[in-house]
Amino acid sequence: MKVNNASKSTNTDITNSKRSLIKQKIISLGIRLLVSTLLKLTRNRRKKLVQNIGKTILRFANKTRKRAINNIINAMPELSIKEATDLAFDAYGNCAYGVAESFWLSQVEPDIFCDEETLQILQSGTGACIATMHIGCYEAVPLAVAKFAKQSVTLTNIPDFLADTMDFYSDVNITAINKKSANAFSELVIRAGNNAYISLHCDLYANQTEVTFFGQKTKAPSGVVLLAKLTKKPLLLAYAVYQDDGQVQVFFETLTSEKLAEQKTQQESEQTVEQVMAQIYQRFEQIIRQYPSQWYWSYNRWKNYSS
Amino acid sequence: MSIQQSIIQFIEEKTHSPLIDLTDNLLGTIKSFDFMMLMLELEQKFKLKLPFEQALSTNLRQIDEFICWVELHDES
């Protein structure tokens, strides 16, 4: 009897995994079709269509919409409810487009802005760690890095059904390490040690380092800062925003580097992880205030954290 | 405090467990973020320079192997 049950169970597992595989293939195919249809449109029409799809999704996603509006009101209490609601919809539409652009990264040609020292770091080929954020075109930072450097690496949290379409990264010379893979961390460290340029989003919540963000205490992922400290690589901050005409602009800034350290006293140059994170979050806040309709407000960013 | 004591104390604090099996996989015991914090703490406390990328090589997976590796860098 036990043997029969085991056999039945194995058969069910196989059927489920086959079903799941078929489901993944169908979704993947659907996405490919949708992307190829979108690519037939002009950039402006494509942008408007995706933004409208995003806004429509938010209209029906009550919890997400309320969270976005609450986040905006808490961050910028000077805004009225109507202004906050309009901003939530605009931001969600823009973010939908920013995410969608990952599917046609090879068609994205960003304008890149940085100072002389940062340019030298990007062109040196000796690697750097880059703190980035979910604003504008999410993958434009590693894309811009790939224009300068051989090894542009990022972490992704790509769903299984998109795994097949993941080659959109390799098309533009970005190495995407799947966060869910067992050896993601080891791979990241090895690449960092081998002079890669590692772009990591660090504007979302993680139970790591305490920061103040829009006047509220919260916690943030500080892996990028630790990685820079341990590998003795420069730490940059970068973000990508859209202009009114749809053109992506990517900005790079140097936060810590050997050259900057030489200019400072030893005490100043040995900033703690918390101090560097405070610097990053102060800058993130300035950037978001400058482009409020391009940041992803719908995330549970502040959670129920209190110090 | 010795390197071994520091590492064990760090792991105990992170896992909230007083019973650490030194043959356990280090990265299976603490999070990757905590692992980086540990490396940084060891570098600062013992004035070491640890080749970070080596710390994840296959022969350093166990906690006791990691301790030996750090101690080796302290001696040199």
mmCIF file of C-alpha atoms in Angstrom:
data_model
loop_
_atom_site.group_PDB
_atom_site.id
_atom_site.type_symbol
_atom_site.label_atom_id
_atom_site.label_comp_id
_atom_site.label_asym_id
_atom_site.label_seq_id
_atom_site.Cartn_x
_atom_site.Cartn_y
_atom_site.Cartn_z
ATOM 1 C CA MET A 1 0.000 0.000 0.000
ATOM 2 C CA LYS A 2 2.753 2.399 0.988
ATOM 3 C CA VAL A 3 4.507 1.812 -2.313
ATOM 4 C CA ASN A 4 1.316 2.619 -4.204
ATOM 5 C CA ASN A 5 0.825 5.834 -2.237
ATOM 6 C CA ALA A 6 4.391 6.892 -2.865
ATOM 7 C CA SER A 7 3.961 6.165 -6.527
ATOM 8 C CA LYS A 8 0.731 8.188 -6.651
ATOM 9 C CA SER A 9 2.413 11.064 -4.856
ATOM 10 C CA THR A 10 5.371 11.023 -7.278
ATOM 11 C CA ASN A 11 2.987 11.009 -10.244
ATOM 12 C CA THR A 12 1.088 13.988 -8.795
ATOM 13 C CA ASP A 13 4.366 15.882 -8.247
ATOM 14 C CA ILE A 14 5.433 15.233 -11.839
ATOM 15 C CA THR A 15 2.027 16.359 -13.168
ATOM 16 C CA ASN A 16 2.158 19.534 -11.019
ATOM 17 C CA SER A 17 5.656 20.394 -12.126
ATOM 18 C CA LYS A 18 4.667 19.784 -15.777
ATOM 19 C CA ARG A 19 1.628 22.037 -15.320
ATOM 20 C CA SER A 20 3.740 24.712 -13.710
ATOM 21 C CA LEU A 21 6.273 24.482 -16.543
ATOM 22 C CA ILE A 22 3.536 24.757 -19.177
ATOM 23 C CA LYS A 23 2.026 27.737 -17.300
ATOM 24 C CA GLN A 24 5.433 29.442 -17.216
ATOM 25 C CA LYS A 25 5.948 28.834 -20.940
ATOM 26 C CA ILE A 26 2.500 30.260 -21.769
ATOM 27 C CA ILE A 27 3.073 33.393 -19.646
ATOM 28 C CA SER A 28 6.541 33.819 -21.127
ATOM 29 C CA LEU A 29 5.119 33.493 -24.650
ATOM 30 C CA GLY A 30 2.356 35.985 -23.796
ATOM 31 C CA ILE A 31 4.929 38.493 -22.575
ATOM 32 C CA ARG A 32 7.044 38.032 -25.683
ATOM 33 C CA LEU A 33 3.990 38.690 -27.863
ATOM 34 C CA LEU A 34 3.038 41.758 -25.830
ATOM 35 C CA VAL A 35 6.583 43.120 -26.000
ATOM 36 C CA SER A 36 6.844 42.559 -29.756
ATOM 37 C CA THR A 37 3.479 44.333 -30.212
ATOM 38 C CA LEU A 38 4.593 47.255 -28.039
ATOM 39 C CA LEU A 39 7.822 47.530 -29.991
ATOM 40 C CA LYS A 40 5.842 48.170 -33.172
ATOM 41 C CA LEU A 41 4.550 51.424 -31.654
ATOM 42 C CA THR A 42 6.455 54.699 -31.597
ATOM 43 C CA ARG A 43 8.284 55.421 -28.322
ATOM 44 C CA ASN A 44 5.741 58.066 -27.266
ATOM 45 C CA ARG A 45 2.695 55.905 -27.974
ATOM 46 C CA ARG A 46 4.323 52.947 -26.248
ATOM 47 C CA LYS A 47 5.082 55.087 -23.219
ATOM 48 C CA LYS A 48 1.528 56.459 -22.993
ATOM 49 C CA LEU A 49 0.002 52.999 -23.395
ATOM 50 C CA VAL A 50 2.161 51.404 -20.686
ATOM 51 C CA GLN A 51 1.622 54.359 -18.348
ATOM 52 C CA ASN A 52 -2.153 54.038 -18.805
ATOM 53 C CA ILE A 53 -2.003 50.290 -18.159
ATOM 54 C CA GLY A 54 -0.077 51.050 -14.947
ATOM 55 C CA LYS A 55 -2.600 53.665 -13.836
ATOM 56 C CA THR A 56 -5.502 51.293 -14.560
ATOM 57 C CA ILE A 57 -3.863 48.545 -12.513
ATOM 58 C CA LEU A 58 -3.455 50.971 -9.595
ATOM 59 C CA ARG A 59 -7.129 51.966 -9.810
ATOM 60 C CA PHE A 60 -8.091 48.361 -9.055
ATOM 61 C CA ALA A 61 -5.285 47.638 -6.574
ATOM 62 C CA ASN A 62 -6.828 49.247 -3.485
ATOM 63 C CA LYS A 63 -4.152 48.258 -0.994
ATOM 64 C CA THR A 64 -1.277 49.353 -3.227
ATOM 65 C CA ARG A 65 -2.998 52.645 -4.075
ATOM 66 C CA LYS A 66 -3.743 53.469 -0.435
ATOM 67 C CA ARG A 67 -0.173 52.623 0.560
ATOM 68 C CA ALA A 68 1.249 54.883 -2.158
ATOM 69 C CA ILE A 69 -0.995 57.804 -1.168
ATOM 70 C CA ASN A 70 -0.172 57.312 2.528
ATOM 71 C CA ASN A 71 3.542 57.176 1.802
ATOM 72 C CA ILE A 72 3.339 60.385 -0.233
ATOM 73 C CA ILE A 73 1.328 62.203 2.441
ATOM 74 C CA ASN A 74 3.719 61.080 5.181
ATOM 75 C CA ALA A 75 6.762 62.084 3.150
ATOM 76 C CA MET A 76 5.378 65.366 1.843
ATOM 77 C CA PRO A 77 2.634 66.545 4.214
ATOM 78 C CA GLU A 78 2.446 69.847 2.368
ATOM 79 C CA LEU A 79 0.549 68.100 -0.467
ATOM 80 C CA SER A 80 -3.264 67.901 -0.493
ATOM 81 C CA ILE A 81 -5.018 64.512 -0.761
ATOM 82 C CA LYS A 82 -5.830 65.256 -4.395
ATOM 83 C CA GLU A 83 -2.247 66.184 -5.201
ATOM 84 C CA ALA A 84 -0.993 63.064 -3.429
ATOM 85 C CA THR A 85 -3.517 60.872 -5.274
ATOM 86 C CA ASP A 86 -2.596 62.367 -8.659
ATOM 87 C CA LEU A 87 1.081 61.882 -7.825
ATOM 88 C CA ALA A 88 0.485 58.250 -6.832
ATOM 89 C CA PHE A 89 -1.132 57.518 -10.216
ATOM 90 C CA ASP A 90 1.511 59.403 -12.199
ATOM 91 C CA ALA A 91 4.304 57.650 -10.328
ATOM 92 C CA TYR A 92 2.764 54.212 -10.781
ATOM 93 C CA GLY A 93 2.296 54.826 -14.518
ATOM 94 C CA ASN A 94 5.869 56.065 -14.870
ATOM 95 C CA CYS A 95 7.255 53.143 -12.884
ATOM 96 C CA ALA A 96 5.262 50.707 -15.026
ATOM 97 C CA TYR A 97 6.995 52.189 -18.045
ATOM 98 C CA GLY A 98 10.368 52.137 -16.285
ATOM 99 C CA VAL A 99 9.977 48.428 -15.571
ATOM 100 C CA ALA A 100 8.636 47.679 -19.060
ATOM 101 C CA GLU A 101 11.697 49.277 -20.625
ATOM 102 C CA SER A 102 13.756 46.414 -19.193
ATOM 103 C CA PHE A 103 12.263 44.298 -21.989
ATOM 104 C CA TRP A 104 13.770 46.467 -24.726
ATOM 105 C CA LEU A 105 16.926 47.698 -23.023
ATOM 106 C CA SER A 106 18.875 47.385 -26.274
ATOM 107 C CA GLN A 107 16.743 50.248 -27.629
ATOM 108 C CA VAL A 108 17.413 52.511 -24.657
ATOM 109 C CA GLU A 109 20.235 54.989 -25.238
ATOM 110 C CA PRO A 110 20.728 56.950 -22.038
ATOM 111 C CA ASP A 111 22.447 60.317 -21.758
ATOM 112 C CA ILE A 112 25.107 59.989 -19.071
ATOM 113 C CA PHE A 113 26.197 62.708 -16.653
ATOM 114 C CA CYS A 114 29.060 62.598 -14.176
ATOM 115 C CA ASP A 115 32.054 64.600 -13.005
ATOM 116 C CA GLU A 116 35.644 63.986 -14.118
ATOM 117 C CA GLU A 117 36.616 61.835 -11.131
ATOM 118 C CA THR A 118 33.555 59.608 -11.478
ATOM 119 C CA LEU A 119 34.208 59.229 -15.197
ATOM 120 C CA GLN A 120 37.753 58.077 -14.421
ATOM 121 C CA ILE A 121 36.396 55.474 -11.987
ATOM 122 C CA LEU A 122 33.898 54.214 -14.558
ATOM 123 C CA GLN A 123 36.527 54.040 -17.289
ATOM 124 C CA SER A 124 39.335 52.617 -15.142
ATOM 125 C CA GLY A 125 38.107 49.032 -15.400
ATOM 126 C CA THR A 126 38.997 48.438 -11.751
ATOM 127 C CA GLY A 127 35.412 48.193 -10.558
ATOM 128 C CA ALA A 128 33.122 50.014 -8.182
ATOM 129 C CA CYS A 129 30.022 49.492 -6.106
ATOM 130 C CA ILE A 130 27.032 51.585 -7.134
ATOM 131 C CA ALA A 131 24.080 52.446 -4.897
ATOM 132 C CA THR A 132 21.023 52.997 -7.035
ATOM 133 C CA MET A 133 17.280 53.401 -6.624
ATOM 134 C CA HIS A 134 13.870 52.522 -8.091
ATOM 135 C CA ILE A 135 13.376 55.732 -9.993
ATOM 136 C CA GLY A 136 12.749 56.347 -13.697
ATOM 137 C CA CYS A 137 14.172 53.501 -15.748
ATOM 138 C CA TYR A 138 15.218 50.894 -13.168
ATOM 139 C CA GLU A 139 17.847 49.129 -15.254
ATOM 140 C CA ALA A 140 19.300 52.196 -16.950
ATOM 141 C CA VAL A 141 22.095 52.460 -14.370
ATOM 142 C CA PRO A 142 23.691 49.044 -15.113
ATOM 143 C CA LEU A 143 22.969 49.770 -18.784
ATOM 144 C CA ALA A 144 24.909 53.042 -18.604
ATOM 145 C CA VAL A 145 27.712 51.294 -16.705
ATOM 146 C CA ALA A 146 27.939 48.730 -19.503
ATOM 147 C CA LYS A 147 28.723 51.565 -21.927
ATOM 148 C CA PHE A 148 31.969 52.196 -20.014
ATOM 149 C CA ALA A 149 32.919 48.931 -18.406
ATOM 150 C CA LYS A 150 33.276 45.316 -19.452
ATOM 151 C CA GLN A 151 31.601 43.937 -16.356
ATOM 152 C CA SER A 152 28.317 45.538 -15.379
ATOM 153 C CA VAL A 153 26.639 43.387 -12.754
ATOM 154 C CA THR A 154 23.296 43.714 -11.019
ATOM 155 C CA LEU A 155 21.040 41.631 -8.793
ATOM 156 C CA THR A 156 17.541 40.843 -10.017
ATOM 157 C CA ASN A 157 14.471 39.408 -8.401
ATOM 158 C CA ILE A 158 13.012 38.143 -11.601
ATOM 159 C CA PRO A 159 9.905 35.901 -11.361
ATOM 160 C CA ASP A 160 10.238 32.316 -12.640
ATOM 161 C CA PHE A 161 7.921 32.917 -15.589
ATOM 162 C CA LEU A 162 10.300 35.605 -16.841
ATOM 163 C CA ALA A 163 13.425 33.485 -16.507
ATOM 164 C CA ASP A 164 13.267 32.587 -20.217
ATOM 165 C CA THR A 165 13.194 36.235 -21.209
ATOM 166 C CA MET A 166 16.103 37.125 -18.963
ATOM 167 C CA ASP A 167 18.425 37.384 -21.941
ATOM 168 C CA PHE A 168 17.396 41.038 -22.273
ATOM 169 C CA TYR A 169 20.217 41.709 -19.827
ATOM 170 C CA SER A 170 22.894 39.805 -21.705
ATOM 171 C CA ASP A 171 21.832 41.556 -24.950
ATOM 172 C CA VAL A 172 23.217 44.767 -23.469
ATOM 173 C CA ASN A 173 26.218 43.216 -21.679
ATOM 174 C CA ILE A 174 24.742 43.282 -18.192
ATOM 175 C CA THR A 175 25.328 40.273 -15.944
ATOM 176 C CA ALA A 176 22.160 39.760 -13.929
ATOM 177 C CA ILE A 177 22.481 37.561 -10.870
ATOM 178 C CA ASN A 178 19.192 36.127 -9.716
ATOM 179 C CA LYS A 179 18.733 36.982 -6.017
ATOM 180 C CA LYS A 180 16.920 33.709 -5.483
ATOM 181 C CA SER A 181 19.778 31.520 -6.668
ATOM 182 C CA ALA A 182 21.642 29.677 -3.916
ATOM 183 C CA ASN A 183 25.039 31.095 -4.799
ATOM 184 C CA ALA A 184 23.929 34.668 -5.602
ATOM 185 C CA PHE A 185 25.998 36.195 -2.805
ATOM 186 C CA SER A 186 29.161 34.227 -3.616
ATOM 187 C CA GLU A 187 28.850 35.148 -7.279
ATOM 188 C CA LEU A 188 28.415 38.811 -6.406
ATOM 189 C CA VAL A 189 31.469 38.799 -4.143
ATOM 190 C CA ILE A 190 33.638 36.990 -6.671
ATOM 191 C CA ARG A 191 32.637 39.443 -9.391
ATOM 192 C CA ALA A 192 33.233 42.403 -7.085
ATOM 193 C CA GLY A 193 36.709 41.019 -6.393
ATOM 194 C CA ASN A 194 37.272 40.663 -10.139
ATOM 195 C CA ASN A 195 36.821 44.377 -10.818
ATOM 196 C CA ALA A 196 33.168 44.318 -11.808
ATOM 197 C CA TYR A 197 30.885 47.331 -11.461
ATOM 198 C CA ILE A 198 28.104 46.221 -9.139
ATOM 199 C CA SER A 199 24.836 48.195 -9.223
ATOM 200 C CA LEU A 200 22.508 47.453 -6.320
ATOM 201 C CA HIS A 201 19.143 49.044 -5.588
ATOM 202 C CA CYS A 202 19.140 50.118 -1.956
ATOM 203 C CA ASP A 203 16.133 52.391 -1.572
ATOM 204 C CA LEU A 204 13.670 49.731 -0.401
ATOM 205 C CA TYR A 205 13.206 48.389 3.124
ATOM 206 C CA ALA A 206 15.558 45.794 4.591
ATOM 207 C CA ASN A 207 16.170 45.000 8.228
ATOM 208 C CA GLN A 208 19.818 46.107 8.097
ATOM 209 C CA THR A 209 20.900 49.674 8.791
ATOM 210 C CA GLU A 210 18.858 52.405 10.440
ATOM 211 C CA VAL A 211 18.343 55.521 8.332
ATOM 212 C CA THR A 212 16.163 58.603 8.397
ATOM 213 C CA PHE A 213 14.134 58.959 5.248
ATOM 214 C CA PHE A 214 11.727 61.861 4.753
ATOM 215 C CA GLY A 215 11.949 62.607 8.458
ATOM 216 C CA GLN A 216 10.993 59.095 9.544
ATOM 217 C CA LYS A 217 13.209 56.420 10.994
ATOM 218 C CA THR A 218 13.371 53.226 8.999
ATOM 219 C CA LYS A 219 15.878 50.597 7.927
ATOM 220 C CA ALA A 220 17.640 50.073 4.634
ATOM 221 C CA PRO A 221 19.787 47.533 2.777
ATOM 222 C CA SER A 222 23.439 48.480 3.184
ATOM 223 C CA GLY A 223 25.048 45.558 1.357
ATOM 224 C CA VAL A 224 26.428 47.847 -1.332
ATOM 225 C CA VAL A 225 28.291 49.939 1.272
ATOM 226 C CA LEU A 226 29.687 46.853 2.997
ATOM 227 C CA LEU A 227 30.733 45.392 -0.322
ATOM 228 C CA ALA A 228 32.578 48.591 -1.231
ATOM 229 C CA LYS A 229 34.321 48.685 2.146
ATOM 230 C CA LEU A 230 35.360 45.036 2.042
ATOM 231 C CA THR A 231 36.543 45.029 -1.545
ATOM 232 C CA LYS A 232 38.166 48.485 -1.117
ATOM 233 C CA LYS A 233 36.353 49.739 -4.221
ATOM 234 C CA PRO A 234 34.944 53.221 -4.785
ATOM 235 C CA LEU A 235 31.302 53.713 -3.880
ATOM 236 C CA LEU A 236 29.154 55.597 -6.359
ATOM 237 C CA LEU A 237 25.541 56.721 -6.317
ATOM 238 C CA ALA A 238 23.572 56.621 -9.548
ATOM 239 C CA TYR A 239 20.011 57.157 -10.718
ATOM 240 C CA ALA A 240 18.134 57.275 -13.998
ATOM 241 C CA VAL A 241 15.280 59.654 -14.729
ATOM 242 C CA TYR A 242 13.112 60.374 -17.738
ATOM 243 C CA GLN A 243 12.935 63.748 -19.402
ATOM 244 C CA ASP A 244 9.614 65.039 -20.755
ATOM 245 C CA ASP A 245 10.471 63.764 -24.235
ATOM 246 C CA GLY A 246 11.044 60.232 -22.876
ATOM 247 C CA GLN A 247 14.836 60.396 -23.036
ATOM 248 C CA VAL A 248 16.591 58.648 -20.131
ATOM 249 C CA GLN A 249 19.287 60.540 -18.253
ATOM 250 C CA VAL A 250 21.637 58.663 -15.937
ATOM 251 C CA PHE A 251 23.560 60.538 -13.261
ATOM 252 C CA PHE A 252 26.620 59.167 -11.448
ATOM 253 C CA GLU A 253 28.202 60.680 -8.330
ATOM 254 C CA THR A 254 31.187 59.517 -6.276
ATOM 255 C CA LEU A 255 30.512 58.969 -2.586
ATOM 256 C CA THR A 256 33.770 57.378 -1.469
ATOM 257 C CA SER A 257 37.008 56.757 -3.325
ATOM 258 C CA GLU A 258 40.749 56.675 -2.655
ATOM 259 C CA LYS A 259 41.127 60.175 -4.090
ATOM 260 C CA LEU A 260 38.371 61.569 -1.895
ATOM 261 C CA ALA A 261 39.856 59.769 1.128
ATOM 262 C CA GLU A 262 43.236 61.430 0.482
ATOM 263 C CA GLN A 263 41.603 64.844 0.663
ATOM 264 C CA LYS A 264 39.990 64.120 4.015
ATOM 265 C CA THR A 265 41.420 63.544 7.459
ATOM 266 C CA GLN A 266 41.661 59.908 8.567
ATOM 267 C CA GLN A 267 38.623 60.322 10.819
ATOM 268 C CA GLU A 268 36.553 61.762 7.968
ATOM 269 C CA SER A 269 37.634 59.105 5.491
ATOM 270 C CA GLU A 270 36.779 56.212 7.790
ATOM 271 C CA GLN A 271 33.046 56.742 7.770
ATOM 272 C CA THR A 272 30.918 54.042 9.353
ATOM 273 C CA VAL A 273 28.337 52.096 7.348
ATOM 274 C CA GLU A 274 25.612 54.094 9.132
ATOM 275 C CA GLN A 275 27.231 57.412 8.164
ATOM 276 C CA VAL A 276 27.565 56.422 4.509
ATOM 277 C CA MET A 277 23.979 55.160 4.453
ATOM 278 C CA ALA A 278 22.813 58.464 5.962
ATOM 279 C CA GLN A 279 24.643 60.272 3.157
ATOM 280 C CA ILE A 280 23.044 58.004 0.523
ATOM 281 C CA TYR A 281 19.552 58.432 1.959
ATOM 282 C CA GLN A 282 19.899 62.195 2.240
ATOM 283 C CA ARG A 283 20.753 62.240 -1.456
ATOM 284 C CA PHE A 284 17.944 59.796 -2.328
ATOM 285 C CA GLU A 285 15.487 62.115 -0.609
ATOM 286 C CA GLN A 286 16.743 65.128 -2.574
ATOM 287 C CA ILE A 287 16.465 63.190 -5.849
ATOM 288 C CA ILE A 288 12.933 61.963 -5.057
ATOM 289 C CA ARG A 289 11.831 65.498 -4.141
ATOM 290 C CA GLN A 290 13.222 66.636 -7.505
ATOM 291 C CA TYR A 291 11.433 63.841 -9.442
ATOM 292 C CA PRO A 292 8.537 62.776 -7.183
ATOM 293 C CA SER A 293 6.477 61.350 -10.047
ATOM 294 C CA GLN A 294 9.228 58.887 -11.000
ATOM 295 C CA TRP A 295 9.866 57.079 -7.696
ATOM 296 C CA TYR A 296 8.075 53.906 -6.705
ATOM 297 C CA TRP A 297 5.843 55.116 -3.847
ATOM 298 C CA SER A 298 3.695 51.990 -3.617
ATOM 299 C CA TYR A 299 6.194 49.883 -1.711
ATOM 300 C CA ASN A 300 5.782 49.305 2.026
ATOM 301 C CA ARG A 301 8.906 51.396 2.537
ATOM 302 C CA TRP A 302 8.555 52.473 6.148
ATOM 303 C CA LYS A 303 6.813 49.297 7.388
ATOM 304 C CA ASN A 304 6.020 49.372 11.112
ATOM 305 C CA TYR A 305 9.572 50.059 12.046
ATOM 306 C CA SER A 306 10.293 52.181 15.071
ATOM 307 C CA SER A 307 13.633 52.460 16.822
ATOM 308 C CA MET B 1 39.239 38.503 23.080
ATOM 309 C CA SER B 2 40.658 36.048 20.547
ATOM 310 C CA ILE B 3 39.595 35.802 16.914
ATOM 311 C CA GLN B 4 37.812 32.520 17.611
ATOM 312 C CA GLN B 5 35.906 33.985 20.570
ATOM 313 C CA SER B 6 34.949 37.073 18.568
ATOM 314 C CA ILE B 7 33.613 35.015 15.670
ATOM 315 C CA ILE B 8 31.673 32.661 17.918
ATOM 316 C CA GLN B 9 30.226 35.531 19.945
ATOM 317 C CA PHE B 10 29.167 37.309 16.750
ATOM 318 C CA ILE B 11 27.415 34.194 15.453
ATOM 319 C CA GLU B 12 25.747 33.562 18.816
ATOM 320 C CA GLU B 13 24.386 37.104 18.847
ATOM 321 C CA LYS B 14 23.044 36.810 15.322
ATOM 322 C CA THR B 15 21.494 33.374 15.741
ATOM 323 C CA HIS B 16 20.337 33.939 19.335
ATOM 324 C CA SER B 17 21.724 30.499 20.067
ATOM 325 C CA PRO B 18 24.415 29.644 22.630
ATOM 326 C CA LEU B 19 25.152 26.322 20.955
ATOM 327 C CA ILE B 20 27.191 26.798 17.812
ATOM 328 C CA ASP B 21 28.327 23.752 15.888
ATOM 329 C CA LEU B 22 31.673 24.714 14.400
ATOM 330 C CA THR B 23 31.244 22.243 11.561
ATOM 331 C CA ASP B 24 28.122 24.081 10.350
ATOM 332 C CA ASN B 25 28.158 26.024 7.108
ATOM 333 C CA LEU B 26 28.914 29.660 7.956
ATOM 334 C CA LEU B 27 26.632 31.168 5.318
ATOM 335 C CA GLY B 28 23.902 28.723 6.263
ATOM 336 C CA THR B 29 24.139 29.954 9.843
ATOM 337 C CA ILE B 30 24.262 33.737 9.376
ATOM 338 C CA LYS B 31 22.881 35.987 6.629
ATOM 339 C CA SER B 32 25.175 37.266 3.895
ATOM 340 C CA PHE B 33 24.737 40.803 5.252
ATOM 341 C CA ASP B 34 25.883 39.651 8.712
ATOM 342 C CA PHE B 35 28.787 37.800 7.122
ATOM 343 C CA MET B 36 29.994 41.077 5.595
ATOM 344 C CA MET B 37 29.540 42.822 8.954
ATOM 345 C CA LEU B 38 31.589 40.079 10.605
ATOM 346 C CA MET B 39 34.408 40.470 8.081
ATOM 347 C CA LEU B 40 34.439 44.225 8.584
ATOM 348 C CA GLU B 41 34.372 43.875 12.371
ATOM 349 C CA LEU B 42 37.289 41.417 12.296
ATOM 350 C CA GLU B 43 39.317 43.703 10.028
ATOM 351 C CA GLN B 44 38.786 46.661 12.329
ATOM 352 C CA LYS B 45 39.159 44.844 15.653
ATOM 353 C CA PHE B 46 42.286 42.888 14.786
ATOM 354 C CA LYS B 47 43.736 45.339 12.230
ATOM 355 C CA LEU B 48 43.611 42.721 9.492
ATOM 356 C CA LYS B 49 43.354 42.820 5.744
ATOM 357 C CA LEU B 50 41.253 39.871 4.687
ATOM 358 C CA PRO B 51 41.023 39.023 0.983
ATOM 359 C CA PHE B 52 37.238 39.145 0.924
ATOM 360 C CA GLU B 53 36.674 37.212 -2.297
ATOM 361 C CA GLN B 54 38.681 34.250 -0.917
ATOM 362 C CA ALA B 55 36.438 34.011 2.135
ATOM 363 C CA LEU B 56 33.755 32.268 0.139
ATOM 364 C CA SER B 57 35.931 29.644 -1.484
ATOM 365 C CA THR B 58 34.867 26.038 -1.151
ATOM 366 C CA ASN B 59 37.308 25.085 1.606
ATOM 367 C CA LEU B 60 36.104 27.829 3.912
ATOM 368 C CA ARG B 61 32.486 26.852 4.176
ATOM 369 C CA GLN B 62 32.557 25.571 7.746
ATOM 370 C CA ILE B 63 32.757 27.965 10.710
ATOM 371 C CA ASP B 64 35.939 26.305 12.059
ATOM 372 C CA GLU B 65 37.609 26.568 8.635
ATOM 373 C CA PHE B 66 36.707 30.242 8.485
ATOM 374 C CA ILE B 67 38.178 30.808 11.979
ATOM 375 C CA CYS B 68 41.468 29.136 10.931
ATOM 376 C CA TRP B 69 41.578 31.240 7.773
ATOM 377 C CA VAL B 70 41.160 34.504 9.720
ATOM 378 C CA GLU B 71 43.747 33.400 12.309
ATOM 379 C CA LEU B 72 46.189 32.623 9.515
ATOM 380 C CA HIS B 73 45.870 36.195 8.238
ATOM 381 C CA ASP B 74 46.414 37.502 11.755
ATOM 382 C CA GLU B 75 49.668 35.562 12.101
ATOM 383 C CA SER B 76 50.963 36.720 8.757
#
